[in-house]
Short mmCIF file of C-alpha atoms in Angstrom, two decimals:
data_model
loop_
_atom_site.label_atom_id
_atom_site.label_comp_id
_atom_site.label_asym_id
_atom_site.label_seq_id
_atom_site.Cartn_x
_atom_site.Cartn_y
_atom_site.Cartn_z
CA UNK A 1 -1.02 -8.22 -7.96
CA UNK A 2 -1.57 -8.92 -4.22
CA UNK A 3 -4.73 -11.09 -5.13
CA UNK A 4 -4.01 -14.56 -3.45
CA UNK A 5 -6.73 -17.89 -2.75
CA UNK A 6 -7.71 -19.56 0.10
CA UNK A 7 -6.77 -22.94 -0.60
CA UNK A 8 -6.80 -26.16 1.71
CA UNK A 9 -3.14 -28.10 2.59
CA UNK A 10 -3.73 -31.68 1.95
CA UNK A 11 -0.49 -32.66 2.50
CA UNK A 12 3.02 -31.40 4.55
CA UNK A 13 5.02 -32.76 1.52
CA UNK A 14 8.57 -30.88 1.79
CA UNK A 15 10.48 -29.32 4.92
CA UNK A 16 8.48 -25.95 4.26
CA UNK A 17 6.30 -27.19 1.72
CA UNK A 18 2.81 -28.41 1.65
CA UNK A 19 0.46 -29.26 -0.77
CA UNK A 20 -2.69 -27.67 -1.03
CA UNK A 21 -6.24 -28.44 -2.95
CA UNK A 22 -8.24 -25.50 -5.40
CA UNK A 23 -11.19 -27.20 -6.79
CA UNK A 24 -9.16 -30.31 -7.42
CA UNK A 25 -6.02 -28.56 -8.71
CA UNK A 26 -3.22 -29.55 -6.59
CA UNK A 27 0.12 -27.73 -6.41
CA UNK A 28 3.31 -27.62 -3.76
CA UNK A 29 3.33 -24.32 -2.53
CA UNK A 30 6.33 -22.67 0.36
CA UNK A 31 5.28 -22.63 3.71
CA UNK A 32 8.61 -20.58 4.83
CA UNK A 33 5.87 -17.62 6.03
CA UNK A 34 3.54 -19.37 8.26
CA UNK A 35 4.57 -21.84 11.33
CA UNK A 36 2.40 -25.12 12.28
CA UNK A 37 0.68 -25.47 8.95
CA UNK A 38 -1.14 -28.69 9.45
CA UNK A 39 -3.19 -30.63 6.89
CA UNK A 40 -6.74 -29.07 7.06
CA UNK A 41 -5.42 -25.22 7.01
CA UNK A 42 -6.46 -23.28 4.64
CA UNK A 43 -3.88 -21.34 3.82
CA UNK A 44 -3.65 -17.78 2.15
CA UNK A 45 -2.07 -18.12 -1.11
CA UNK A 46 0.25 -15.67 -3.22
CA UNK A 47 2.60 -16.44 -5.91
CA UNK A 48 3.54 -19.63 -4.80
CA UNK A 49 3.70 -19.00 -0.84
CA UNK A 50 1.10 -19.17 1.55
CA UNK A 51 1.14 -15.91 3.63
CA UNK A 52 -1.25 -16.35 6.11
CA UNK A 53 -3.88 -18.22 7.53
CA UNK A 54 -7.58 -18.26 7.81
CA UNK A 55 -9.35 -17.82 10.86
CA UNK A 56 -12.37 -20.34 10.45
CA UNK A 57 -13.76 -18.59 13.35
CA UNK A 58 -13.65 -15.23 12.51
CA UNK A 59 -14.81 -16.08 9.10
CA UNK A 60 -17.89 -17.32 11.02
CA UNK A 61 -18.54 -14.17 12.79
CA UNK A 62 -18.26 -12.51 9.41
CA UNK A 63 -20.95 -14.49 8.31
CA UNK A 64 -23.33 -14.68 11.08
CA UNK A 65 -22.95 -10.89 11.34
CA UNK A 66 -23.81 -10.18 7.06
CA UNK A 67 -26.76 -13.07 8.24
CA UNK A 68 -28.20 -10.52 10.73
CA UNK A 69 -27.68 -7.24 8.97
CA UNK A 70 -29.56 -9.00 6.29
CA UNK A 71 -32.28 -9.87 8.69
CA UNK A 72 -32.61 -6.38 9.81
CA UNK A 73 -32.95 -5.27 6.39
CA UNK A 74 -35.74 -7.58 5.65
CA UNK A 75 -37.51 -6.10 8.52
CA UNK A 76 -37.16 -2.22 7.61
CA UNK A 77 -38.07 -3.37 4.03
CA UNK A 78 -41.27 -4.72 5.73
CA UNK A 79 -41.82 -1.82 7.69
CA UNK A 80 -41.25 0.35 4.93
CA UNK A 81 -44.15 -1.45 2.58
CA UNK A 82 -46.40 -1.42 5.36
CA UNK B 1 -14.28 -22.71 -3.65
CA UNK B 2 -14.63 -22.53 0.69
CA UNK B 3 -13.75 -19.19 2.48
CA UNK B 4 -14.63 -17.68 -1.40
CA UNK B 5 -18.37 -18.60 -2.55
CA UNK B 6 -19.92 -17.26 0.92
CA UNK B 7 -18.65 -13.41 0.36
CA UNK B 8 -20.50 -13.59 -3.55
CA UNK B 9 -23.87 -13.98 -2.37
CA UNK B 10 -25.95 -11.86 -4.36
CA UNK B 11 -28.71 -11.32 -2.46
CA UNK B 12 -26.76 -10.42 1.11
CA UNK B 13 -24.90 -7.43 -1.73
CA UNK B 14 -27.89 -6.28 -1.77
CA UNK B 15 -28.95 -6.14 1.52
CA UNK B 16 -26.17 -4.48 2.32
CA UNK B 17 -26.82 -2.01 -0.42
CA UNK B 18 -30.14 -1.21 1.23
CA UNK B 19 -28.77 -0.44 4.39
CA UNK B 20 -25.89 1.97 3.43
CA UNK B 21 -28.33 3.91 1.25
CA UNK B 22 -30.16 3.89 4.22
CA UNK B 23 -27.99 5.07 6.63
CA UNK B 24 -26.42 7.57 4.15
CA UNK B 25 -27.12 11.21 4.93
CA UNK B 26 -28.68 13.72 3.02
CA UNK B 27 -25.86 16.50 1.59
CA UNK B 28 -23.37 14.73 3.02
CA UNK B 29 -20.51 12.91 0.80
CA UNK B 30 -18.63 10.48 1.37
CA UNK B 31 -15.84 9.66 -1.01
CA UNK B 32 -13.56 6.93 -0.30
CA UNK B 33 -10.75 5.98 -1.60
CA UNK B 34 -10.10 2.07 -2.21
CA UNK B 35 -6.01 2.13 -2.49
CA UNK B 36 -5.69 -1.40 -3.67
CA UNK B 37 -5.68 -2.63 -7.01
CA UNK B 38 -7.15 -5.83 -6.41
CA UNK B 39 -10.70 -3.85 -4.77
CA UNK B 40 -10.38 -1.46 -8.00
CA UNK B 41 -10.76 -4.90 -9.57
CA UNK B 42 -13.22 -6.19 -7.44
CA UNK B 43 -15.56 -2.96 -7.79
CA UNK B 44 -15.86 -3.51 -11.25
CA UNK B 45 -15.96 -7.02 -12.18
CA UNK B 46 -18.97 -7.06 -9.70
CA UNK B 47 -20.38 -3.95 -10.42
CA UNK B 48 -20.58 -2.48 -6.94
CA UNK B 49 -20.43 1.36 -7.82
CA UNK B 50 -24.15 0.56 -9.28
CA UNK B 51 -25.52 -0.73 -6.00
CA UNK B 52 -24.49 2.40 -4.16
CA UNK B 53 -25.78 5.91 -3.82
CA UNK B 54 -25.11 8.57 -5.65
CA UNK B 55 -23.37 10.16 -2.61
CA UNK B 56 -20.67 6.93 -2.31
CA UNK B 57 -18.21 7.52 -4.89
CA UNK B 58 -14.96 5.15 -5.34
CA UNK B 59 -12.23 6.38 -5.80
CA UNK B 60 -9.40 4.60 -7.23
CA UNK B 61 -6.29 4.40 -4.94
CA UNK B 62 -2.11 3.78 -6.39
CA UNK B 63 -2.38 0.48 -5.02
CA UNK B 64 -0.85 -1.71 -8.28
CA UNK B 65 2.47 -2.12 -8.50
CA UNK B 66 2.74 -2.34 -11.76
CA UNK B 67 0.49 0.92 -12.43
CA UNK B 68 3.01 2.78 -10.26
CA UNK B 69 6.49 1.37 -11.92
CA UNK B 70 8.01 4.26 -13.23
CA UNK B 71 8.87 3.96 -17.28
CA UNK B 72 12.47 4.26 -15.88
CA UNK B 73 12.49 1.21 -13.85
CA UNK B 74 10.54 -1.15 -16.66
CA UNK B 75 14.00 0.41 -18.67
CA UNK B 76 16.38 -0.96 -16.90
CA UNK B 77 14.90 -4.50 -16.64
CA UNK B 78 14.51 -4.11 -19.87
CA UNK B 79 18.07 -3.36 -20.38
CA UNK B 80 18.97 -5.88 -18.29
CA UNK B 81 16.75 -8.59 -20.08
CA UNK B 82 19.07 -7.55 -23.60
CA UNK B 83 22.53 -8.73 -21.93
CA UNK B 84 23.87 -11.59 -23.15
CA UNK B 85 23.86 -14.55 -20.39
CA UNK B 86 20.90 -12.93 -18.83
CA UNK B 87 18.04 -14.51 -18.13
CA UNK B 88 15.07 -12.15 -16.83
CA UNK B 89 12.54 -13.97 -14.95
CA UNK B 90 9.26 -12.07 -14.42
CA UNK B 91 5.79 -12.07 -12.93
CA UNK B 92 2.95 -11.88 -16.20
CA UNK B 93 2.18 -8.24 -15.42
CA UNK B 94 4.97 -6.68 -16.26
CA UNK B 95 5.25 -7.80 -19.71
CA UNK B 96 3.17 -5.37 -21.71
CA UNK B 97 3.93 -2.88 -19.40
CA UNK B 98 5.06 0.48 -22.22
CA UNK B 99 8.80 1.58 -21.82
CA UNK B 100 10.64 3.90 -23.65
CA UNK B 101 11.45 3.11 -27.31
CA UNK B 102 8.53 1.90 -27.81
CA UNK B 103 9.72 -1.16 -26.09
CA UNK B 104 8.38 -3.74 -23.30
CA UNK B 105 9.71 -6.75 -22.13
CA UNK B 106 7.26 -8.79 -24.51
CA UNK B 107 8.62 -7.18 -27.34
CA UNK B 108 12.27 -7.48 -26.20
CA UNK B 109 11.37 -11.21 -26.10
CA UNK B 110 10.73 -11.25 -29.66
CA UNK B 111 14.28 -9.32 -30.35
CA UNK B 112 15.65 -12.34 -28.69
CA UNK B 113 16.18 -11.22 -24.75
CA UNK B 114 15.69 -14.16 -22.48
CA UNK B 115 12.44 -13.35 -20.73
CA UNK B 116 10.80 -15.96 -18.55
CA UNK B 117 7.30 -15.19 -17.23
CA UNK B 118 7.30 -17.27 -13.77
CA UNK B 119 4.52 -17.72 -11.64
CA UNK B 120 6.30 -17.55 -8.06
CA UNK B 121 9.78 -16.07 -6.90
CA UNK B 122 10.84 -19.98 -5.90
CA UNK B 123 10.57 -20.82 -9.84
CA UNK B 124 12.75 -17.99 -10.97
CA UNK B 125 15.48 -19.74 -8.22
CA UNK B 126 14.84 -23.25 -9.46
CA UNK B 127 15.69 -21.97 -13.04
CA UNK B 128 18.85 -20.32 -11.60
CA UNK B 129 19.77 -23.96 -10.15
CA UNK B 130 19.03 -25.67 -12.93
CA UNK B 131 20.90 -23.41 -15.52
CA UNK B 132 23.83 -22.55 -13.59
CA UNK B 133 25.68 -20.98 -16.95
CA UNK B 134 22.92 -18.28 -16.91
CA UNK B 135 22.62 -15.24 -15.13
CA UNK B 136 19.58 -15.32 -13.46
CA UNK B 137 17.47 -11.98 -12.55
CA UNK B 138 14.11 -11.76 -10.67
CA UNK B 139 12.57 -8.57 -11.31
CA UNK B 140 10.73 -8.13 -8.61
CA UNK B 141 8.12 -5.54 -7.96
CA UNK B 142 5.08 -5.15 -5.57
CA UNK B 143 3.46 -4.12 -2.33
CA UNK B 144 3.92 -5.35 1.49
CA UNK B 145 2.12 -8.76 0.25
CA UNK B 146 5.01 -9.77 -2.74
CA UNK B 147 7.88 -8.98 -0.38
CA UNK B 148 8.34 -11.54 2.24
CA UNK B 149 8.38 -14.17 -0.93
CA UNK B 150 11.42 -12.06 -2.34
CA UNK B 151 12.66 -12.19 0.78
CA UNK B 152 12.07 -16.00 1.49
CA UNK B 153 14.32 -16.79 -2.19
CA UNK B 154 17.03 -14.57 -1.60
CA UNK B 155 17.75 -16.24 1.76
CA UNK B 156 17.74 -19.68 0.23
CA UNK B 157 19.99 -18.49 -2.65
CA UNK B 158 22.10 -17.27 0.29
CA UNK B 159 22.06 -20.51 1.65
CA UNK B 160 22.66 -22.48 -1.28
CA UNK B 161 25.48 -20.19 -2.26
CA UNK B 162 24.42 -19.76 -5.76
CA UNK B 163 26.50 -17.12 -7.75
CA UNK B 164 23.89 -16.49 -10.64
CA UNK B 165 21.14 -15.34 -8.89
CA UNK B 166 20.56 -11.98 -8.27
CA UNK B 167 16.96 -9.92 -8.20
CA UNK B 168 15.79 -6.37 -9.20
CA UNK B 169 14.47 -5.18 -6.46
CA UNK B 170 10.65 -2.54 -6.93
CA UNK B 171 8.93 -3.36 -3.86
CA UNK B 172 7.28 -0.43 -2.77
CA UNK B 173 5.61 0.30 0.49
CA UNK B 174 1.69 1.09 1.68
CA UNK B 175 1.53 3.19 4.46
CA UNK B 176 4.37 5.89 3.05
CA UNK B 177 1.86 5.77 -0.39
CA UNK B 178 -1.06 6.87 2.02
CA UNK B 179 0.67 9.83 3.79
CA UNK B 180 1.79 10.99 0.42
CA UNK B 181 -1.60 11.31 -0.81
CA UNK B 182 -2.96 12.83 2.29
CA UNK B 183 -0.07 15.58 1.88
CA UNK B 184 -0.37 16.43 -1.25
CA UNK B 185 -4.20 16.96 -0.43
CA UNK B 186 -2.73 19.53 2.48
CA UNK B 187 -0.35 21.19 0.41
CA UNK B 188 -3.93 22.25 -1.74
CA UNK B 189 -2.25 22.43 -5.13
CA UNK B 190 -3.29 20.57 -8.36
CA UNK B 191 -1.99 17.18 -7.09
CA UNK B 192 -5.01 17.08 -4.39
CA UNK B 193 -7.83 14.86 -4.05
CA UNK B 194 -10.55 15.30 -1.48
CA UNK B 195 -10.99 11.88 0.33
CA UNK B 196 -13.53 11.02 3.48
CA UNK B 197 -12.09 7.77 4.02
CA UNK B 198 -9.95 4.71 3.06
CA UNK B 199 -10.70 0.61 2.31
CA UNK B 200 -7.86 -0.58 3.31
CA UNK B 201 -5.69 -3.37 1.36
CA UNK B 202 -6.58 -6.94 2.07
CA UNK B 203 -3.09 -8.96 1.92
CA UNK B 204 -0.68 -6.60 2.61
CA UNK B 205 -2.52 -6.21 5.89
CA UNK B 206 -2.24 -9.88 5.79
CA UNK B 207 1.20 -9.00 6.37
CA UNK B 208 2.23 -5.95 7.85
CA UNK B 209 -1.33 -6.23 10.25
CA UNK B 210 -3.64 -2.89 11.06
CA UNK B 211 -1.44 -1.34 13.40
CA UNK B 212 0.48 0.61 10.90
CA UNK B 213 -2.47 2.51 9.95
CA UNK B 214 -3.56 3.78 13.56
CA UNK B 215 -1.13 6.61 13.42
CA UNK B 216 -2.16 7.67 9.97
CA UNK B 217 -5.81 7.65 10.84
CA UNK B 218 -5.52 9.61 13.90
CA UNK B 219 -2.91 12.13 12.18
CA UNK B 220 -5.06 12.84 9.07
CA UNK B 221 -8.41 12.27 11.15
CA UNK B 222 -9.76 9.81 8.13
CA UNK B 223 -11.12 6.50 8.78
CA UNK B 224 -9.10 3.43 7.49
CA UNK B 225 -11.41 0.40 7.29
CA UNK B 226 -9.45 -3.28 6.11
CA UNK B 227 -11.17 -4.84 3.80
CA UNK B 228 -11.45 -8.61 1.84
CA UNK B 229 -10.99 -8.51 -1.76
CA UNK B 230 -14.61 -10.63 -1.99
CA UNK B 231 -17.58 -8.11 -3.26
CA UNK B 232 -19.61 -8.52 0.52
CA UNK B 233 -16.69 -7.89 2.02
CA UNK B 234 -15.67 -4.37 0.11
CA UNK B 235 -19.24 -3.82 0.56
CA UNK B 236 -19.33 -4.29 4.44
CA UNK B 237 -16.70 -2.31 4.41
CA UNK B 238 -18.25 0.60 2.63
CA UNK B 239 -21.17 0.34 5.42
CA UNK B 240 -18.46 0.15 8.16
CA UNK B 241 -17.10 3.70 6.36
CA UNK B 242 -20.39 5.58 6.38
CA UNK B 243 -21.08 4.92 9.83
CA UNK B 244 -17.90 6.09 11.08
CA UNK B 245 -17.94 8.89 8.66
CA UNK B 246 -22.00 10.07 10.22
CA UNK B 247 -20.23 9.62 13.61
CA UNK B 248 -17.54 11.65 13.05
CA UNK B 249 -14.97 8.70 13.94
CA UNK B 250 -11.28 8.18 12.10
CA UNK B 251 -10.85 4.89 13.65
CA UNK B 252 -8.82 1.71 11.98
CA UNK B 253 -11.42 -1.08 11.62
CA UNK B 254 -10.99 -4.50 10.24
CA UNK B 255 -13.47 -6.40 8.37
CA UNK B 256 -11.27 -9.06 7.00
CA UNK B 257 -10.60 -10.77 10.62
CA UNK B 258 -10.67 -13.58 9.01
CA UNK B 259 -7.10 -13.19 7.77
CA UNK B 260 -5.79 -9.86 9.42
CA UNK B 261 -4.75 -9.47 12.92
CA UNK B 262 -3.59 -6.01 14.79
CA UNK B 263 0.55 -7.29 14.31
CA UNK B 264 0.42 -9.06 11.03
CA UNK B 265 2.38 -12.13 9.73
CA UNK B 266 5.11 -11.36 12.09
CA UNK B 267 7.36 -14.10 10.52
CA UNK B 268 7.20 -12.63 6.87
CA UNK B 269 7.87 -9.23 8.59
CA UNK B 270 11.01 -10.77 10.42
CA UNK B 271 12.40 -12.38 7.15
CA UNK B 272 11.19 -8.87 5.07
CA UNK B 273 13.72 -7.42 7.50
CA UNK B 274 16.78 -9.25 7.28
CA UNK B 275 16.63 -8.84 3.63
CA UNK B 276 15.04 -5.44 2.80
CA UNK B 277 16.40 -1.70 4.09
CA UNK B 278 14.24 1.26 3.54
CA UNK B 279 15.28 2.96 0.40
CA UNK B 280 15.97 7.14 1.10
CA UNK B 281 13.52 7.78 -2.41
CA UNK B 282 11.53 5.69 -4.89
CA UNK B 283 10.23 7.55 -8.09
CA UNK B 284 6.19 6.57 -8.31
CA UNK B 285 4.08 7.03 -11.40
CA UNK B 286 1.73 9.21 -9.96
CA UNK B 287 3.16 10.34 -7.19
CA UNK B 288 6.61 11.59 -7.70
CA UNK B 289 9.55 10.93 -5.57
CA UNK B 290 8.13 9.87 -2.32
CA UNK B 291 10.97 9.61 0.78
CA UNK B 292 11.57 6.08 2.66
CA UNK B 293 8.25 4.88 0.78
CA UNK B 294 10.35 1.64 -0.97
CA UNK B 295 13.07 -1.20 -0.43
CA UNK B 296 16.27 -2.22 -1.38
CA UNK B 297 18.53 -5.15 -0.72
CA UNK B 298 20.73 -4.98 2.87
CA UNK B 299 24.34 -4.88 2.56
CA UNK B 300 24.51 -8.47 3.44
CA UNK B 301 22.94 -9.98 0.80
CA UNK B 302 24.77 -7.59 -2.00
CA UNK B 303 25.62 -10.26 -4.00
CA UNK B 304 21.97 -10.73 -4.41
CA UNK B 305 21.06 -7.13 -5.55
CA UNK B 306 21.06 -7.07 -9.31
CA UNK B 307 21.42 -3.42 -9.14
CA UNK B 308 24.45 -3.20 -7.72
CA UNK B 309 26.02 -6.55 -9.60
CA UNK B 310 24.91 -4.69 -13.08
CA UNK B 311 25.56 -1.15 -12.22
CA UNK B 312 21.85 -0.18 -12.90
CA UNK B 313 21.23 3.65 -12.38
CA UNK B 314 17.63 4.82 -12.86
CA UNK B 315 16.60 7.42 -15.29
CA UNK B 316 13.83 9.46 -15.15
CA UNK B 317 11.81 9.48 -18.28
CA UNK B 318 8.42 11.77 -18.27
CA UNK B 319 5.27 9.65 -19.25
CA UNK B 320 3.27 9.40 -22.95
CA UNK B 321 2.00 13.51 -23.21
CA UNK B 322 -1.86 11.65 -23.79
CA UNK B 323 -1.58 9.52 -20.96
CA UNK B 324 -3.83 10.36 -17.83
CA UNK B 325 -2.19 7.54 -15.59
CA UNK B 326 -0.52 10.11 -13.24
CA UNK B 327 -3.78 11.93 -12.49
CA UNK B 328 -6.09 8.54 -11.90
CA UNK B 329 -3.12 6.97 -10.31
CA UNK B 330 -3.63 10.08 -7.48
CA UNK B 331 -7.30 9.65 -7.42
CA UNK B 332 -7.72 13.10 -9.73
CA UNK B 333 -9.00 11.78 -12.64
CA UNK B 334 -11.55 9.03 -13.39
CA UNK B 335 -10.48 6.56 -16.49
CA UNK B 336 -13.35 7.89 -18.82
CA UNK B 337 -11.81 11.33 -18.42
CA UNK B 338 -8.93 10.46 -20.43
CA UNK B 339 -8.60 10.89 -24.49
CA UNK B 340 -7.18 7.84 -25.37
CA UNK B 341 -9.04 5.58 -23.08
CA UNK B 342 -10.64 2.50 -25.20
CA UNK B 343 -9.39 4.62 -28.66
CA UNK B 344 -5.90 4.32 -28.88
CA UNK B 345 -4.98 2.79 -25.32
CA UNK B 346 -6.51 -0.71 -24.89
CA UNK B 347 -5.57 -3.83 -22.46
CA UNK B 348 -3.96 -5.06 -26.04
CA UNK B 349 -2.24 -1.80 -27.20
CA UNK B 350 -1.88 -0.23 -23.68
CA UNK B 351 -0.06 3.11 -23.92
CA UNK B 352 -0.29 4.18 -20.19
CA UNK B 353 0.43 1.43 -17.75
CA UNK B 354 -2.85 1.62 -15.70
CA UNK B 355 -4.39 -0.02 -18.94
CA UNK B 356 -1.83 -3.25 -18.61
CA UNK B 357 -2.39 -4.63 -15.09
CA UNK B 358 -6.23 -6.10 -15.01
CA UNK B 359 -6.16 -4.33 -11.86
CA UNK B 360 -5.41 -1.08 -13.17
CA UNK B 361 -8.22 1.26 -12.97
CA UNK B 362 -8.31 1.63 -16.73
CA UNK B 363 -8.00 -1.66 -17.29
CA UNK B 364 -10.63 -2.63 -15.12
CA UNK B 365 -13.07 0.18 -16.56
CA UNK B 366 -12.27 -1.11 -20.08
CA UNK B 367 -13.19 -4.34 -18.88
CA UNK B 368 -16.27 -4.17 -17.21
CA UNK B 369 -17.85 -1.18 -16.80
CA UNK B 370 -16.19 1.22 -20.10
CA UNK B 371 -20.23 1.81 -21.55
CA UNK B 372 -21.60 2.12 -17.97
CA UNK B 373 -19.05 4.71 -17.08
CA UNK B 374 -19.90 7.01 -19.83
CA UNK B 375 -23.66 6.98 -19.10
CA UNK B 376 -22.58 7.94 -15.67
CA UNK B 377 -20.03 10.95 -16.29
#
């Protein structure tokens, strides 16, 4: 039920309204929640309104951190066949 | 699909796996409650309880909304649905959802009730616009997440001063849920479940942000850790709960910074209040009558509330005598453990309502994992 997509505005389209991009489907979704949504965002979406916004930084860190843990892994499987 | 793809990778799930069984401790356990639905869901479908150690276990929170409807609730929009000049506008999960009489909504449908499966709140207000000799009614249910979009429609409705509008209100609240669980653990009777540690729900800490958890985790000295609803995040997560569990920490961490802040969408919470009161007692499936733990409609938008404009009272009506949904719904019982599970209560004949939702825990057992799970118990 509270499963929503991260899906890209390609368009302000409406006085709270923008238009956002999933793999080519395109759909006008409420931007009532969220202030400053520009074209670009992605945009958290859930039953028709986006509810928040991502962070494309923090979703780096995410990444870069899951990068290293899986480095360190690599190593202590190394060390372990050794 | 950006921001989605990234958190699948295969290979990093089972790095990850690697290191928690790693850094898992020998005779220790560590059982951990996910409360949301949509990580139930997300366990399954990707098979995550098979990368971990035997000493992880999952266990399935209340965390889906329509698991935790009472039968007495899915009544009255049923009743509702029957009136003539009603129109009952719905999200798809509620349809099959078992009420008494061996009725649901889907089946008052075919008896001729005006039920309209919608995708988003704003469609069941564009139908109340566009059919203006129609009592509209939103039945509305769900967690912190589904709220503020409730809350958004009912202010334009307001503001276009329609008169046939007017929406059921279910939403139900996290945090309350949480403390619920954790007393009835206290109290020691046959409603407790033994839990090391929580994953925390991804959107509705969109929302509502990880402050309202701090108190809870320091109270009931278990760690809450946020989680995203993609498999390497829920599996981070996990990693993030063992290591506070081995270090004795019951700390509120966030793994989904990518979307959740300490204060939450403050604007949803803003509208959320204008529109929504705490409710003195909700009735859960599962959990019983739990105080302040829902929301009703504000005084001020009355002629909204389709409770009041109908006269709905809610009935209390006891749940099938087979069905185990009360007991996996608390975390108690695992959906293999119950007699009719994949027999006589299936995602298409669902008798309890955990077997409806696909991110019930039955349903999600029956979907993908109902022959792993019985090698495993």
């Amino acid at each position: 039920m509270c499963l929503a997509i991260p899906a890209r505005v390609i368009e302000i389209s409406g006085e709270d309204q923008a238009r956002i991009d999933i793999v080519g489907v395109q759909k006008d979704i409420s931007t009532a929640l969220i202030d400053n949504v520009a074209v670009g965002d992605y945009l958290i979406v859930h039953v028709g309104h986006a509810i928040g916004r991502i962070d494309p930084d923090e979703a780096e860190k995410t990444l870069a951190y899951l990068a290293q843990m899986s480095e360190e892994d690599a190593r202590a499987l190394a060390a372990a066949s050794m | 699909m950006k921001y989605i793809d990234e958190f699948r990778d295969g290979k990093l799930a089972r790095a990850l796996a690697r290191t928690i069984a790693r850094e898992v401790r020998p005779g220790k356990s560590y059982r951990l409650m996910e409360f949301c639905g949509g990580h139930t869901h997300a366990i399954s479908r990707y098979g995550l309880e098979d990368l971990l150690p035997e000493q992880v276990r999952m266990i399935h929170g209340p965390g889906c909304p329509v698991c935790v409807l009472p039968i007495g609730r899915t009544d009255s929009a049923i009743e509702l649905a029957l009136k003539p000049g009603v129109t009952l506008c719905t999200y798809a999960d509620t349809l099959r959802v078992p009420a008494s009489d061996r009725l649901s909504l889907f089946k008052a449908k075919a008896q001729g009730a005006d039920v309209r499966m919608v995708y988003s709140s704003s469609d069941a207000l564009r139908i109340a616009q566009e059919e203006p000799g129609r009592e509209i009614v939103f039945f509305a249910i769900g967690f912190e997440t589904t709220t503020p979009p409730t809350a958004v429609v009912i202010k334009q409705a307001a503001a276009l001063g329609l008169t046939n509008f007017s929406v059921f209100c279910n939403h139900v609240l996290t945090p309350p849920a949480m403390v619920h669980l954790m007393e009835l653990s206290a109290a020691g009777g046959v409603d407790s479940v033994e839990i090391d540690g929580f994953v925390g729900p991804s959107h509705v800490s969109t929302i509502i942000g990880s402050r309202p958890y701090e108190d809870f985790a320091d109270h009931y000295r278990k760690p809450v850790v946020i989680a995203g609803f993609e498999p390497l995040d829920v599996m981070q997560s996990i990693l993030m709960l063992v290591r506070q569990i081995n270090d004795g920490r019951h700390e509120v961490e966030n793994q989904f910074i990518r979307a959740v802040t300490r204060d939450g969408n403050q604007k949803a919470q803003r509208l959320t209040d204008e529109v929504f009161e705490l409710r003195a007692n909700f009735d859960w499936r599962g959990l019983g009558e739990v105080p302040d733990s829902a929301l009703k409609i504000r005084d001020e938008y009355a002629l909204f509330d389709a409770e009041r404009r109908f006269g709905i009272e809610y009935r209390k009506v006891p749940d099938p005598k087979a069905c185990e949904c009360a007991a996996i719904l608390r975390g108690q019982k695992h959906p293999s453990d119950c007699k009719v599970f994949g027999n006589a209560c299936t995602p298409d004949q669902p008798i309890g309502s955990c077997m409806v939702s696909s991110e019930g825990a039955c349903a999600a057992y029956f979907t993908y994992g109902r022959f792993r799970s019985i090698k495993r118990t």
